[in-house]
mmCIF file with all atom_site columns, C-alpha atoms in Angstrom:
data_model
loop_
_atom_site.group_PDB
_atom_site.id
_atom_site.type_symbol
_atom_site.label_atom_id
_atom_site.label_alt_id
_atom_site.label_comp_id
_atom_site.label_asym_id
_atom_site.label_entity_id
_atom_site.label_seq_id
_atom_site.pdbx_PDB_ins_code
_atom_site.Cartn_x
_atom_site.Cartn_y
_atom_site.Cartn_z
_atom_site.occupancy
_atom_site.B_iso_or_equiv
_atom_site.pdbx_formal_charge
_atom_site.auth_seq_id
_atom_site.auth_comp_id
_atom_site.auth_asym_id
_atom_site.auth_atom_id
_atom_site.pdbx_PDB_model_num
ATOM 1  C CA . MET A 1 1  ? 0.000  0.000  0.000  1.00 57.00 ? 1  MET A CA 1
ATOM 2  C CA . ARG A 1 2  ? 1.396  3.349  -1.028 1.00 64.00 ? 2  ARG A CA 1
ATOM 3  C CA . ARG A 1 3  ? 0.924  6.397  1.192  1.00 63.00 ? 3  ARG A CA 1
ATOM 4  C CA . SER A 1 4  ? 1.257  9.911  -0.054 1.00 61.00 ? 4  SER A CA 1
ATOM 5  C CA . PHE A 1 5  ? 2.634  12.594 2.183  1.00 63.00 ? 5  PHE A CA 1
ATOM 6  C CA . VAL A 1 6  ? -0.100 15.192 2.609  1.00 66.00 ? 6  VAL A CA 1
ATOM 7  C CA . VAL A 1 7  ? 0.318  18.196 4.880  1.00 64.00 ? 7  VAL A CA 1
ATOM 8  C CA . SER A 1 8  ? -2.737 19.969 6.173  1.00 75.00 ? 8  SER A CA 1
ATOM 9  C CA . ARG A 1 9  ? -3.205 23.692 5.720  1.00 71.00 ? 9  ARG A CA 1
ATOM 10 C CA . SER A 1 10 ? -2.354 24.438 9.355  1.00 76.00 ? 10 SER A CA 1
ATOM 11 C CA . GLY A 1 11 ? 0.731  22.239 9.068  1.00 77.00 ? 11 GLY A CA 1
ATOM 12 C CA . ARG A 1 12 ? 1.898  24.174 6.005  1.00 82.00 ? 12 ARG A CA 1
ATOM 13 C CA . ARG A 1 13 ? 1.333  27.450 7.806  1.00 86.00 ? 13 ARG A CA 1
ATOM 14 C CA . ARG A 1 14 ? 3.337  26.229 10.811 1.00 86.00 ? 14 ARG A CA 1
ATOM 15 C CA . LEU A 1 15 ? 6.149  25.014 8.565  1.00 85.00 ? 15 LEU A CA 1
ATOM 16 C CA . PHE A 1 16 ? 6.200  28.331 6.696  1.00 86.00 ? 16 PHE A CA 1
ATOM 17 C CA . SER A 1 17 ? 6.320  30.269 9.992  1.00 87.00 ? 17 SER A CA 1
ATOM 18 C CA . ALA A 1 18 ? 9.205  28.163 11.248 1.00 85.00 ? 18 ALA A CA 1
ATOM 19 C CA . ALA A 1 19 ? 11.082 28.686 7.984  1.00 85.00 ? 19 ALA A CA 1
ATOM 20 C CA . LEU A 1 20 ? 10.609 32.456 8.266  1.00 85.00 ? 20 LEU A CA 1
ATOM 21 C CA . ILE A 1 21 ? 11.938 32.466 11.824 1.00 81.00 ? 21 ILE A CA 1
ATOM 22 C CA . VAL A 1 22 ? 15.004 30.452 10.819 1.00 79.00 ? 22 VAL A CA 1
ATOM 23 C CA . LEU A 1 23 ? 15.615 32.735 7.840  1.00 78.00 ? 23 LEU A CA 1
ATOM 24 C CA . ALA A 1 24 ? 15.349 35.865 9.990  1.00 76.00 ? 24 ALA A CA 1
ATOM 25 C CA . ALA A 1 25 ? 17.743 34.458 12.573 1.00 72.00 ? 25 ALA A CA 1
ATOM 26 C CA . ALA A 1 26 ? 20.249 33.467 9.897  1.00 71.00 ? 26 ALA A CA 1
ATOM 27 C CA . SER A 1 27 ? 20.136 36.884 8.270  1.00 71.00 ? 27 SER A CA 1
ATOM 28 C CA . LEU A 1 28 ? 20.955 38.678 11.515 1.00 65.00 ? 28 LEU A CA 1
ATOM 29 C CA . GLY A 1 29 ? 24.255 36.860 11.877 1.00 66.00 ? 29 GLY A CA 1
ATOM 30 C CA . GLY A 1 30 ? 26.073 36.104 15.092 1.00 68.00 ? 30 GLY A CA 1
ATOM 31 C CA . CYS A 1 31 ? 27.151 39.529 16.287 1.00 73.00 ? 31 CYS A CA 1
ATOM 32 C CA . GLY A 1 32 ? 23.995 41.333 15.252 1.00 73.00 ? 32 GLY A CA 1
ATOM 33 C CA . VAL A 1 33 ? 21.963 39.191 17.625 1.00 74.00 ? 33 VAL A CA 1
ATOM 34 C CA . VAL A 1 34 ? 24.217 40.116 20.532 1.00 78.00 ? 34 VAL A CA 1
ATOM 35 C CA . ALA A 1 35 ? 24.348 43.832 19.670 1.00 83.00 ? 35 ALA A CA 1
ATOM 36 C CA . PHE A 1 36 ? 20.593 44.159 19.142 1.00 84.00 ? 36 PHE A CA 1
ATOM 37 C CA . PRO A 1 37 ? 19.593 44.528 22.842 1.00 86.00 ? 37 PRO A CA 1
ATOM 38 C CA . VAL A 1 38 ? 22.330 47.125 23.345 1.00 89.00 ? 38 VAL A CA 1
ATOM 39 C CA . ARG A 1 39 ? 21.101 49.127 20.353 1.00 90.00 ? 39 ARG A CA 1
ATOM 40 C CA . VAL A 1 40 ? 17.490 48.934 21.552 1.00 90.00 ? 40 VAL A CA 1
ATOM 41 C CA . SER A 1 41 ? 18.387 50.133 25.034 1.00 91.00 ? 41 SER A CA 1
ATOM 42 C CA . SER A 1 42 ? 20.492 52.932 23.517 1.00 91.00 ? 42 SER A CA 1
ATOM 43 C CA . ALA A 1 43 ? 17.553 54.070 21.411 1.00 92.00 ? 43 ALA A CA 1
ATOM 44 C CA . ALA A 1 44 ? 15.282 53.977 24.461 1.00 92.00 ? 44 ALA A CA 1
ATOM 45 C CA . VAL A 1 45 ? 17.730 56.046 26.513 1.00 91.00 ? 45 VAL A CA 1
ATOM 46 C CA . LYS A 1 46 ? 18.078 58.668 23.760 1.00 91.00 ? 46 LYS A CA 1
ATOM 47 C CA . VAL A 1 47 ? 14.434 59.629 24.314 1.00 90.00 ? 47 VAL A CA 1
ATOM 48 C CA . VAL A 1 48 ? 15.287 61.180 27.691 1.00 87.00 ? 48 VAL A CA 1
ATOM 49 C CA . PRO A 1 49 ? 15.534 64.948 27.030 1.00 87.00 ? 49 PRO A CA 1
ATOM 50 C CA . VAL A 1 50 ? 18.574 66.131 29.013 1.00 86.00 ? 50 VAL A CA 1
ATOM 51 C CA . ALA A 1 51 ? 20.816 63.169 29.747 1.00 87.00 ? 51 ALA A CA 1
ATOM 52 C CA . GLY A 1 52 ? 19.762 60.801 26.971 1.00 88.00 ? 52 GLY A CA 1
ATOM 53 C CA . ASP A 1 53 ? 22.626 61.451 24.563 1.00 88.00 ? 53 ASP A CA 1
ATOM 54 C CA . VAL A 1 54 ? 25.227 61.370 27.335 1.00 91.00 ? 54 VAL A CA 1
ATOM 55 C CA . VAL A 1 55 ? 24.031 58.012 28.618 1.00 90.00 ? 55 VAL A CA 1
ATOM 56 C CA . ALA A 1 56 ? 23.535 56.573 25.128 1.00 91.00 ? 56 ALA A CA 1
ATOM 57 C CA . ALA A 1 57 ? 27.092 57.333 23.953 1.00 92.00 ? 57 ALA A CA 1
ATOM 58 C CA . PRO A 1 58 ? 28.730 54.417 25.848 1.00 92.00 ? 58 PRO A CA 1
ATOM 59 C CA . LEU A 1 59 ? 25.946 52.090 24.733 1.00 91.00 ? 59 LEU A CA 1
ATOM 60 C CA . ASP A 1 60 ? 26.501 53.076 21.099 1.00 91.00 ? 60 ASP A CA 1
ATOM 61 C CA . ALA A 1 61 ? 30.248 52.522 21.489 1.00 93.00 ? 61 ALA A CA 1
ATOM 62 C CA . THR A 1 62 ? 29.600 49.098 23.022 1.00 90.00 ? 62 THR A CA 1
ATOM 63 C CA . ALA A 1 63 ? 27.284 48.099 20.168 1.00 88.00 ? 63 ALA A CA 1
ATOM 64 C CA . ASP A 1 64 ? 29.846 49.276 17.603 1.00 89.00 ? 64 ASP A CA 1
ATOM 65 C CA . THR A 1 65 ? 32.538 47.226 19.334 1.00 89.00 ? 65 THR A CA 1
ATOM 66 C CA . ILE A 1 66 ? 30.352 44.109 19.292 1.00 83.00 ? 66 ILE A CA 1
ATOM 67 C CA . ASP A 1 67 ? 29.657 44.527 15.581 1.00 76.00 ? 67 ASP A CA 1
#
């Protein structure tokens, strides 16, 4: 008896989602993943009116060093 491999619609959607996640992770590379939280926190700190740029400068330098 021969069985054909049939994937349901929800299974295809789940497989496609997993492939997109793997592709996104591969495109970021190794160092970009590590530097991302530092860049996000730097951007959040820059919103502070007076001291934002002063505090964000070391974070930017750290992210540049990681990259």
